[in-house]
Amino acid sequence: MAQRRSMLTIIGLICVFFPFTTNAAEHPVYQRPKENQEQNKSLIYIVHCEFPDGDGPNKYQDLESWYLSLLPETTSQSDHEAPRLIDSYHHFLTGFAAMLSPDDLKEMEKLEGFVSARPEELLDLCTTHSVNFLGLNKNMGFWNYSNYGKAVIIGIIDTGIFPDHPSFSDDGMPPPQLNGKSVGIDPWDEDGHGTHTASTAAGRFVPGANVFVSANGTAAGVAPLAHVAVYKACSALGCFGSDILAAMDMAIEDGVDVLSLSLGSVSNVLYESNITLGAFNAMKNGIFVSCAAGNAGPVFQLLFSSYGY
C-alpha cells in the first residue's frame, strides 16, 4: 500500500449534526512498507504492555513519555523521518502503535512490562440492511417502547459523514450529551460508507426517500433520536488497525453508550486480533459493541463476526 493511513479525525455530532468546532490533533502520514518488501523492514505493530510490579499509572502521569522510553535505541530517527510512535492508548488498554523492525521487537521483548506486539490489521468496510428487515413499526412495539434511542450516544467508527444529509437533521433534537470533539482536517465522508452506516444506526425519519424515483418511502435509522459521535478512521481503501484502536480509545473517553463497527477482516482468530482486544475492553467499560457479520457470500458458510463482543 503506497501511503500510510487516512488521518484519524473525530467529529462530535448531536444526533447527528456537529455543533462543536475545536482544534484537531494531526496524525502524520506514514509510508507503509509494501507487502513484497524484505522481512527486515519496519511494520506498524500494536504493542500491549503493563506497568512493572509496584508501579502504577500515577507514577507515569505522561503515558506517552513512558511509551517512548520503551522504544529501543534502534528506533532512533533523524529529523526528516516520520515519528515511530504513531498512537498512544490510554483507556481501552495500556499500549501504543509504533513502526518497528524485527530487531526492535527482539529488544522490546526483553523489557519488563512488555506483554505482546502484533502487526496491525487492514479491515474491510461492511454494510447492512434497513429497519424494515427487522420488522420495526414506528407507532407500536419495541421501537416505540424504546423511545427511538433517545439519550443514547452511538459511536460510529467509519469513513466520516455527510453532515448536511437530511438523515442527520438536528431539528427537534434534545440537547447534546457529548463533549465537543474536534472537527478534523478532513471530516467529510469521501466514500459514503460512513454516512450509510451512521444513518442506518441513527438516521432521522426522512419521508419521500427514493432511488431515482423508485422504491419511494420513509427512510429511518434504528435509533432516530439517538445522538451520534462519528470517528473518521477509515477511507475507501479500508481501515488500519492503529486508527481503529485510537478511535475506540477516544470513544471510551467520550463516554459513548454504543460502538458501531461496520467493518471486518478475513481472520476469525479472536485472540490474535487487536480489534477484539479493543472491543473487549470497551465492553468492560460498559459500552455495547456492535460489529458487522454475514457480509461475505454468496456461498453457504458459517457466519462469524471478527470482533465478538
Tab-separated table of N, CA and C in Angstrom, residues 156-301:
chain	number	residue	atom	x	y	z
A	156	ILE	N	-19.767	5.926	15.995
A	156	ILE	CA	-19.624	5.314	14.677
A	156	ILE	C	-18.167	5.442	14.239
A	157	ILE	N	-17.482	4.324	14.092
A	157	ILE	CA	-16.105	4.323	13.601
A	157	ILE	C	-16.141	3.914	12.136
A	158	ASP	N	-15.862	4.890	11.252
A	158	ASP	CA	-16.066	4.614	9.835
A	158	ASP	C	-15.331	5.659	8.999
A	159	THR	N	-15.891	6.008	7.839
A	159	THR	CA	-15.223	6.893	6.880
A	159	THR	C	-15.595	8.356	7.042
A	160	GLY	N	-16.367	8.707	8.074
A	160	GLY	CA	-16.818	10.080	8.244
A	160	GLY	C	-18.303	10.191	7.980
A	161	ILE	N	-18.742	11.382	7.592
A	161	ILE	CA	-20.170	11.606	7.436
A	161	ILE	C	-20.421	12.790	6.511
A	162	PHE	N	-21.572	12.782	5.827
A	162	PHE	CA	-22.063	13.961	5.113
A	162	PHE	C	-23.004	14.692	6.074
A	163	PRO	N	-22.550	15.726	6.780
A	163	PRO	CA	-23.365	16.320	7.847
A	163	PRO	C	-24.612	17.034	7.355
A	164	ASP	N	-24.662	17.404	6.060
A	164	ASP	CA	-25.842	18.089	5.558
A	164	ASP	C	-26.878	17.123	4.989
A	165	HIS	N	-26.667	15.838	5.161
A	165	HIS	CA	-27.635	14.844	4.709
A	165	HIS	C	-28.908	14.965	5.552
A	166	PRO	N	-30.101	14.853	4.948
A	166	PRO	CA	-31.347	15.003	5.720
A	166	PRO	C	-31.506	13.979	6.834
A	167	SER	N	-30.843	12.849	6.755
A	167	SER	CA	-30.916	11.870	7.838
A	167	SER	C	-30.289	12.387	9.118
A	168	PHE	N	-29.493	13.459	9.014
A	168	PHE	CA	-28.763	13.966	10.166
A	168	PHE	C	-29.242	15.346	10.598
A	169	SER	N	-30.470	15.678	10.295
A	169	SER	CA	-31.039	16.945	10.742
A	169	SER	C	-31.143	16.962	12.261
A	170	ASP	N	-30.843	18.114	12.862
A	170	ASP	CA	-30.951	18.224	14.312
A	170	ASP	C	-32.240	18.912	14.742
A	171	ASP	N	-33.190	19.080	13.845
A	171	ASP	CA	-34.464	19.707	14.193
A	171	ASP	C	-35.197	18.866	15.232
A	172	GLY	N	-35.566	19.519	16.344
A	172	GLY	CA	-36.321	18.838	17.382
A	172	GLY	C	-35.527	17.895	18.247
A	173	MET	N	-34.213	17.897	18.101
A	173	MET	CA	-33.391	17.014	18.916
A	173	MET	C	-33.196	17.582	20.311
A	174	PRO	N	-33.109	16.728	21.339
A	174	PRO	CA	-32.792	17.203	22.687
A	174	PRO	C	-31.368	17.720	22.747
A	175	PRO	N	-30.995	18.427	23.824
A	175	PRO	CA	-29.624	18.961	23.932
A	175	PRO	C	-28.594	17.842	23.824
A	176	PRO	N	-27.434	18.157	23.276
A	176	PRO	CA	-26.401	17.126	23.118
A	176	PRO	C	-25.843	16.682	24.454
A	177	GLN	N	-25.445	15.441	24.505
A	177	GLN	CA	-24.854	14.880	25.718
A	177	GLN	C	-23.348	14.680	25.577
A	178	LEU	N	-22.771	15.189	24.497
A	178	LEU	CA	-21.363	14.932	24.205
A	178	LEU	C	-20.480	16.107	24.562
A	179	ASN	N	-19.257	15.823	24.950
A	179	ASN	CA	-18.237	16.860	24.976
A	179	ASN	C	-17.851	17.173	23.537
A	180	GLY	N	-17.456	18.414	23.288
A	180	GLY	CA	-17.122	18.802	21.921
A	180	GLY	C	-15.847	18.143	21.442
A	181	LYS	N	-15.977	17.197	20.528
A	181	LYS	CA	-14.805	16.629	19.894
A	181	LYS	C	-14.516	17.431	18.646
A	182	SER	N	-13.304	17.283	18.148
A	182	SER	CA	-12.860	18.182	17.099
A	182	SER	C	-13.390	17.800	15.734
A	183	VAL	N	-13.678	18.826	14.942
A	183	VAL	CA	-13.912	18.640	13.525
A	183	VAL	C	-12.538	18.666	12.882
A	184	GLY	N	-12.096	17.538	12.364
A	184	GLY	CA	-10.701	17.393	11.984
A	184	GLY	C	-10.363	18.041	10.666
A	185	ILE	N	-9.171	17.741	10.207
A	185	ILE	CA	-8.651	18.334	8.985
A	185	ILE	C	-9.575	18.043	7.803
A	186	ASP	N	-10.110	16.847	7.748
A	186	ASP	CA	-10.986	16.466	6.645
A	186	ASP	C	-12.059	15.523	7.180
A	187	PRO	N	-13.076	16.057	7.869
A	187	PRO	CA	-14.073	15.193	8.498
A	187	PRO	C	-15.107	14.647	7.532
A	188	TRP	N	-15.132	15.104	6.305
A	188	TRP	CA	-16.196	14.747	5.387
A	188	TRP	C	-15.995	13.341	4.836
A	189	ASP	N	-17.111	12.690	4.612
A	189	ASP	CA	-17.118	11.326	4.105
A	189	ASP	C	-16.748	11.324	2.624
A	190	GLU	N	-15.618	10.720	2.285
A	190	GLU	CA	-15.173	10.659	0.896
A	190	GLU	C	-15.689	9.418	0.171
A	191	ASP	N	-16.305	8.519	0.922
A	191	ASP	CA	-16.684	7.228	0.357
A	191	ASP	C	-18.191	6.992	0.381
A	192	GLY	N	-18.879	7.508	1.400
A	192	GLY	CA	-20.308	7.285	1.547
A	192	GLY	C	-20.654	6.173	2.510
A	193	HIS	N	-19.680	5.325	2.831
A	193	HIS	CA	-19.951	4.199	3.718
A	193	HIS	C	-20.288	4.663	5.131
A	194	GLY	N	-19.534	5.630	5.650
A	194	GLY	CA	-19.805	6.128	6.992
A	194	GLY	C	-21.165	6.796	7.093
A	195	THR	N	-21.540	7.555	6.071
A	195	THR	CA	-22.861	8.175	6.049
A	195	THR	C	-23.944	7.105	6.057
A	196	HIS	N	-23.731	6.056	5.286
A	196	HIS	CA	-24.696	4.951	5.236
A	196	HIS	C	-24.844	4.283	6.598
A	197	THR	N	-23.725	3.922	7.226
A	197	THR	CA	-23.809	3.199	8.491
A	197	THR	C	-24.342	4.085	9.612
A	198	ALA	N	-23.960	5.371	9.622
A	198	ALA	CA	-24.469	6.280	10.649
A	198	ALA	C	-25.971	6.488	10.499
A	199	SER	N	-26.451	6.613	9.260
A	199	SER	CA	-27.888	6.794	9.049
A	199	SER	C	-28.649	5.507	9.336
A	200	THR	N	-28.025	4.358	9.114
A	200	THR	CA	-28.655	3.088	9.475
A	200	THR	C	-28.809	2.986	10.986
A	201	ALA	N	-27.818	3.458	11.719
A	201	ALA	CA	-27.867	3.391	13.175
A	201	ALA	C	-28.813	4.426	13.765
A	202	ALA	N	-28.760	5.669	13.274
A	202	ALA	CA	-29.475	6.743	13.968
A	202	ALA	C	-30.026	7.802	13.030
A	203	GLY	N	-30.303	7.465	11.787
A	203	GLY	CA	-30.849	8.450	10.861
A	203	GLY	C	-32.253	8.890	11.255
A	204	ARG	N	-32.557	10.169	11.053
A	204	ARG	CA	-33.891	10.695	11.320
A	204	ARG	C	-34.891	10.155	10.300
A	205	PHE	N	-36.183	10.331	10.589
A	205	PHE	CA	-37.221	9.950	9.630
A	205	PHE	C	-37.174	10.907	8.444
A	206	VAL	N	-36.994	10.371	7.253
A	206	VAL	CA	-36.919	11.171	6.031
A	206	VAL	C	-37.982	10.660	5.056
A	207	PRO	N	-39.137	11.326	4.982
A	207	PRO	CA	-40.170	10.881	4.043
A	207	PRO	C	-39.773	11.163	2.601
A	208	GLY	N	-40.304	10.382	1.705
A	208	GLY	CA	-40.056	10.601	0.287
A	208	GLY	C	-38.695	10.168	-0.189
A	209	ALA	N	-38.003	9.345	0.578
A	209	ALA	CA	-36.698	8.846	0.137
A	209	ALA	C	-36.891	7.858	-1.006
A	210	ASN	N	-36.015	7.933	-2.012
A	210	ASN	CA	-36.137	7.031	-3.152
A	210	ASN	C	-34.796	6.915	-3.859
A	211	VAL	N	-34.713	5.966	-4.760
A	211	VAL	CA	-33.534	5.774	-5.600
A	211	VAL	C	-33.967	6.001	-7.039
A	212	PHE	N	-33.647	7.174	-7.564
A	212	PHE	CA	-34.044	7.537	-8.927
A	212	PHE	C	-35.544	7.320	-9.136
A	213	VAL	N	-36.323	7.839	-8.173
A	213	VAL	CA	-37.786	7.829	-8.185
A	213	VAL	C	-38.358	6.441	-7.900
A	214	SER	N	-37.536	5.439	-7.745
A	214	SER	CA	-38.006	4.094	-7.424
A	214	SER	C	-37.893	3.846	-5.924
A	215	ALA	N	-38.661	2.861	-5.429
A	215	ALA	CA	-38.627	2.444	-4.023
A	215	ALA	C	-38.895	3.611	-3.091
A	216	ASN	N	-39.891	4.413	-3.414
A	216	ASN	CA	-40.219	5.578	-2.598
A	216	ASN	C	-40.732	5.145	-1.226
A	217	GLY	N	-40.296	5.834	-0.177
A	217	GLY	CA	-40.751	5.517	1.172
A	217	GLY	C	-40.089	6.423	2.185
A	218	THR	N	-40.249	6.092	3.455
A	218	THR	CA	-39.656	6.867	4.544
A	218	THR	C	-38.406	6.164	5.049
A	219	ALA	N	-37.283	6.844	4.959
A	219	ALA	CA	-36.022	6.290	5.458
A	219	ALA	C	-35.877	6.608	6.939
A	220	ALA	N	-35.277	5.708	7.685
A	220	ALA	CA	-35.045	5.940	9.114
A	220	ALA	C	-33.971	4.995	9.606
A	221	GLY	N	-33.260	5.429	10.640
A	221	GLY	CA	-32.304	4.562	11.297
A	221	GLY	C	-32.966	3.767	12.398
A	222	VAL	N	-32.221	2.876	13.013
A	222	VAL	CA	-32.757	2.047	14.088
A	222	VAL	C	-33.052	2.881	15.325
A	223	ALA	N	-32.251	3.902	15.590
A	223	ALA	CA	-32.435	4.754	16.770
A	223	ALA	C	-32.439	6.215	16.334
A	224	PRO	N	-33.533	6.694	15.718
A	224	PRO	CA	-33.537	8.028	15.110
A	224	PRO	C	-33.428	9.185	16.091
A	225	LEU	N	-33.633	8.944	17.387
A	225	LEU	CA	-33.480	10.017	18.366
A	225	LEU	C	-32.176	9.905	19.150
A	226	ALA	N	-31.318	8.995	18.764
A	226	ALA	CA	-30.024	8.860	19.443
A	226	ALA	C	-29.067	9.942	18.967
A	227	HIS	N	-28.112	10.265	19.822
A	227	HIS	CA	-27.017	11.132	19.424
A	227	HIS	C	-25.896	10.270	18.841
A	228	VAL	N	-25.109	10.872	17.977
A	228	VAL	CA	-24.050	10.119	17.309
A	228	VAL	C	-22.722	10.846	17.436
A	229	ALA	N	-21.687	10.107	17.780
A	229	ALA	CA	-20.312	10.613	17.739
A	229	ALA	C	-19.605	9.873	16.616
A	230	VAL	N	-19.178	10.592	15.603
A	230	VAL	CA	-18.580	9.973	14.421
A	230	VAL	C	-17.062	10.088	14.498
A	231	TYR	N	-16.389	8.958	14.391
A	231	TYR	CA	-14.937	8.896	14.443
A	231	TYR	C	-14.432	8.471	13.063
A	232	LYS	N	-13.852	9.400	12.338
A	232	LYS	CA	-13.367	9.098	10.993
A	232	LYS	C	-12.009	8.416	11.089
A	233	ALA	N	-12.006	7.119	10.854
A	233	ALA	CA	-10.777	6.343	10.955
A	233	ALA	C	-10.542	5.475	9.730
A	234	CYS	N	-11.396	5.604	8.724
A	234	CYS	CA	-11.314	4.753	7.539
A	234	CYS	C	-11.343	5.599	6.275
A	235	SER	N	-10.938	4.985	5.185
A	235	SER	CA	-11.060	5.572	3.859
A	235	SER	C	-11.640	4.510	2.939
A	236	ALA	N	-11.787	4.844	1.669
A	236	ALA	CA	-12.306	3.866	0.713
A	236	ALA	C	-11.384	2.656	0.590
A	237	LEU	N	-10.119	2.805	0.978
A	237	LEU	CA	-9.159	1.702	0.912
A	237	LEU	C	-9.351	0.695	2.031
A	238	GLY	N	-9.996	1.114	3.115
A	238	GLY	CA	-10.177	0.253	4.263
A	238	GLY	C	-9.828	0.979	5.547
A	239	CYS	N	-9.611	0.213	6.605
A	239	CYS	CA	-9.381	0.778	7.933
A	239	CYS	C	-8.159	0.108	8.551
A	240	PHE	N	-7.162	0.889	8.890
A	240	PHE	CA	-5.970	0.335	9.519
A	240	PHE	C	-6.184	0.201	11.024
A	241	GLY	N	-5.667	-0.893	11.571
A	241	GLY	CA	-5.936	-1.231	12.958
A	241	GLY	C	-5.557	-0.164	13.954
A	242	SER	N	-4.411	0.501	13.760
A	242	SER	CA	-3.984	1.515	14.726
A	242	SER	C	-4.955	2.689	14.759
A	243	ASP	N	-5.552	3.028	13.607
A	243	ASP	CA	-6.547	4.096	13.573
A	243	ASP	C	-7.818	3.681	14.301
A	244	ILE	N	-8.257	2.439	14.068
A	244	ILE	CA	-9.459	1.941	14.726
A	244	ILE	C	-9.278	1.942	16.242
A	245	LEU	N	-8.116	1.485	16.708
A	245	LEU	CA	-7.860	1.436	18.145
A	245	LEU	C	-7.813	2.830	18.749
A	246	ALA	N	-7.224	3.798	18.032
A	246	ALA	CA	-7.208	5.175	18.527
A	246	ALA	C	-8.625	5.720	18.639
A	247	ALA	N	-9.476	5.401	17.667
A	247	ALA	CA	-10.865	5.847	17.719
A	247	ALA	C	-11.607	5.202	18.883
A	248	MET	N	-11.375	3.920	19.118
A	248	MET	CA	-12.013	3.239	20.242
A	248	MET	C	-11.555	3.830	21.564
A	249	ASP	N	-10.276	4.161	21.653
A	249	ASP	CA	-9.732	4.766	22.867
A	249	ASP	C	-10.421	6.094	23.156
A	250	MET	N	-10.608	6.911	22.117
A	250	MET	CA	-11.264	8.203	22.288
A	250	MET	C	-12.750	8.040	22.594
A	251	ALA	N	-13.394	7.043	21.998
A	251	ALA	CA	-14.814	6.818	22.252
A	251	ALA	C	-15.061	6.433	23.704
A	252	ILE	N	-14.163	5.625	24.277
A	252	ILE	CA	-14.282	5.279	25.690
A	252	ILE	C	-14.156	6.527	26.547
A	253	GLU	N	-13.196	7.391	26.211
A	253	GLU	CA	-13.027	8.644	26.949
A	253	GLU	C	-14.260	9.527	26.817
A	254	ASP	N	-14.883	9.545	25.647
A	254	ASP	CA	-16.056	10.380	25.431
A	254	ASP	C	-17.285	9.865	26.157
A	255	GLY	N	-17.297	8.595	26.527
A	255	GLY	CA	-18.435	8.050	27.251
A	255	GLY	C	-19.595	7.636	26.369
A	256	VAL	N	-19.321	7.118	25.175
A	256	VAL	CA	-20.409	6.654	24.321
A	256	VAL	C	-21.066	5.433	24.957
A	257	ASP	N	-22.314	5.180	24.584
A	257	ASP	CA	-23.047	4.020	25.097
A	257	ASP	C	-22.909	2.804	24.187
A	258	VAL	N	-22.782	3.063	22.892
A	258	VAL	CA	-22.714	2.004	21.889
A	258	VAL	C	-21.587	2.328	20.922
A	259	LEU	N	-20.862	1.318	20.486
A	259	LEU	CA	-19.866	1.472	19.428
A	259	LEU	C	-20.299	0.632	18.235
A	260	SER	N	-20.363	1.240	17.072
A	260	SER	CA	-20.730	0.539	15.849
A	260	SER	C	-19.509	0.411	14.953
A	261	LEU	N	-19.142	-0.824	14.623
A	261	LEU	CA	-18.017	-1.099	13.726
A	261	LEU	C	-18.534	-1.928	12.558
A	262	SER	N	-18.866	-1.267	11.486
A	262	SER	CA	-19.337	-1.975	10.296
A	262	SER	C	-18.141	-2.284	9.405
A	263	LEU	N	-17.280	-3.138	9.923
A	263	LEU	CA	-16.035	-3.488	9.241
A	263	LEU	C	-15.588	-4.857	9.729
A	264	GLY	N	-14.654	-5.444	9.028
A	264	GLY	CA	-14.215	-6.770	9.416
A	264	GLY	C	-12.974	-7.193	8.661
A	265	SER	N	-12.496	-8.384	8.977
A	265	SER	CA	-11.301	-8.931	8.339
A	265	SER	C	-11.546	-10.388	7.996
A	266	VAL	N	-10.609	-10.978	7.286
A	266	VAL	CA	-10.770	-12.368	6.862
A	266	VAL	C	-10.460	-13.346	7.989
A	267	SER	N	-9.816	-12.878	9.036
A	267	SER	CA	-9.421	-13.772	10.128
A	267	SER	C	-10.518	-13.846	11.177
A	268	ASN	N	-10.729	-15.044	11.726
A	268	ASN	CA	-11.669	-15.200	12.829
A	268	ASN	C	-10.988	-15.732	14.077
A	269	VAL	N	-9.672	-15.577	14.163
A	269	VAL	CA	-8.923	-15.991	15.346
A	269	VAL	C	-8.956	-14.827	16.327
A	270	LEU	N	-9.927	-14.831	17.222
A	270	LEU	CA	-10.198	-13.657	18.043
A	270	LEU	C	-9.029	-13.299	18.952
A	271	TYR	N	-8.348	-14.309	19.513
A	271	TYR	CA	-7.289	-13.997	20.465
A	271	TYR	C	-6.063	-13.391	19.795
A	272	GLU	N	-6.010	-13.405	18.465
A	272	GLU	CA	-4.898	-12.785	17.749
A	272	GLU	C	-5.250	-11.401	17.221
A	273	SER	N	-6.437	-10.924	17.496
A	273	SER	CA	-6.920	-9.668	16.923
A	273	SER	C	-6.792	-8.521	17.911
A	274	ASN	N	-6.098	-7.451	17.489
A	274	ASN	CA	-6.025	-6.249	18.314
A	274	ASN	C	-7.391	-5.595	18.460
A	275	ILE	N	-8.217	-5.651	17.418
A	275	ILE	CA	-9.533	-5.029	17.472
A	275	ILE	C	-10.430	-5.770	18.454
A	276	THR	N	-10.299	-7.091	18.524
A	276	THR	CA	-11.059	-7.857	19.504
A	276	THR	C	-10.700	-7.425	20.916
A	277	LEU	N	-9.415	-7.199	21.162
A	277	LEU	CA	-8.978	-6.719	22.471
A	277	LEU	C	-9.607	-5.368	22.777
A	278	GLY	N	-9.627	-4.478	21.783
A	278	GLY	CA	-10.257	-3.183	21.984
A	278	GLY	C	-11.735	-3.307	22.262
A	279	ALA	N	-12.434	-4.190	21.524
A	279	ALA	CA	-13.864	-4.390	21.734
A	279	ALA	C	-14.136	-4.961	23.122
A	280	PHE	N	-13.282	-5.891	23.563
A	280	PHE	CA	-13.453	-6.481	24.890
A	280	PHE	C	-13.312	-5.430	25.986
A	281	ASN	N	-12.312	-4.559	25.855
A	281	ASN	CA	-12.108	-3.539	26.878
A	281	ASN	C	-13.171	-2.447	26.809
A	282	ALA	N	-13.708	-2.173	25.626
A	282	ALA	CA	-14.851	-1.266	25.545
A	282	ALA	C	-16.037	-1.854	26.294
A	283	MET	N	-16.265	-3.151	26.133
A	283	MET	CA	-17.334	-3.829	26.855
A	283	MET	C	-17.113	-3.741	28.361
A	284	LYS	N	-15.868	-3.899	28.812
A	284	LYS	CA	-15.562	-3.783	30.236
A	284	LYS	C	-15.860	-2.389	30.761
A	285	ASN	N	-15.829	-1.393	29.875
A	285	ASN	CA	-16.159	-0.024	30.255
A	285	ASN	C	-17.647	0.276	30.090
A	286	GLY	N	-18.465	-0.748	29.924
A	286	GLY	CA	-19.906	-0.571	29.859
A	286	GLY	C	-20.438	-0.177	28.499
A	287	ILE	N	-19.644	-0.340	27.444
A	287	ILE	CA	-20.055	0.042	26.094
A	287	ILE	C	-20.470	-1.208	25.320
A	288	PHE	N	-21.653	-1.161	24.728
A	288	PHE	CA	-22.099	-2.245	23.862
A	288	PHE	C	-21.434	-2.083	22.502
A	289	VAL	N	-20.740	-3.113	22.039
A	289	VAL	CA	-20.020	-3.057	20.770
A	289	VAL	C	-20.774	-3.876	19.731
A	290	SER	N	-21.220	-3.206	18.681
A	290	SER	CA	-21.953	-3.854	17.594
A	290	SER	C	-21.038	-3.971	16.384
A	291	CYS	N	-20.790	-5.207	15.936
A	291	CYS	CA	-19.877	-5.448	14.822
A	291	CYS	C	-20.612	-6.147	13.686
A	292	ALA	N	-20.173	-5.867	12.475
A	292	ALA	CA	-20.800	-6.454	11.296
A	292	ALA	C	-20.517	-7.949	11.221
A	293	ALA	N	-21.463	-8.678	10.642
A	293	ALA	CA	-21.296	-10.107	10.393
A	293	ALA	C	-22.155	-10.482	9.196
A	294	GLY	N	-21.753	-11.517	8.491
A	294	GLY	CA	-22.565	-12.015	7.395
A	294	GLY	C	-22.431	-11.241	6.110
A	295	ASN	N	-21.349	-10.496	5.937
A	295	ASN	CA	-21.179	-9.707	4.723
A	295	ASN	C	-20.506	-10.477	3.592
A	296	ALA	N	-20.005	-11.666	3.868
A	296	ALA	CA	-19.368	-12.461	2.826
A	296	ALA	C	-20.411	-13.307	2.094
A	297	GLY	N	-20.111	-13.714	0.903
A	297	GLY	CA	-21.028	-14.551	0.140
A	297	GLY	C	-20.614	-14.600	-1.313
A	298	PRO	N	-21.469	-15.222	-2.166
A	298	PRO	CA	-22.801	-15.780	-1.868
A	298	PRO	C	-22.785	-17.255	-1.502
A	299	VAL	N	-21.644	-17.834	-1.196
A	299	VAL	CA	-21.578	-19.265	-0.905
A	299	VAL	C	-22.127	-19.544	0.486
A	300	PHE	N	-22.581	-20.784	0.713
A	300	PHE	CA	-23.028	-21.203	2.030
A	300	PHE	C	-21.807	-21.387	2.925
A	301	GLN	N	-21.876	-20.799	4.119
A	301	GLN	CA	-20.753	-20.919	5.030
A	301	GLN	C	-21.193	-20.520	6.430
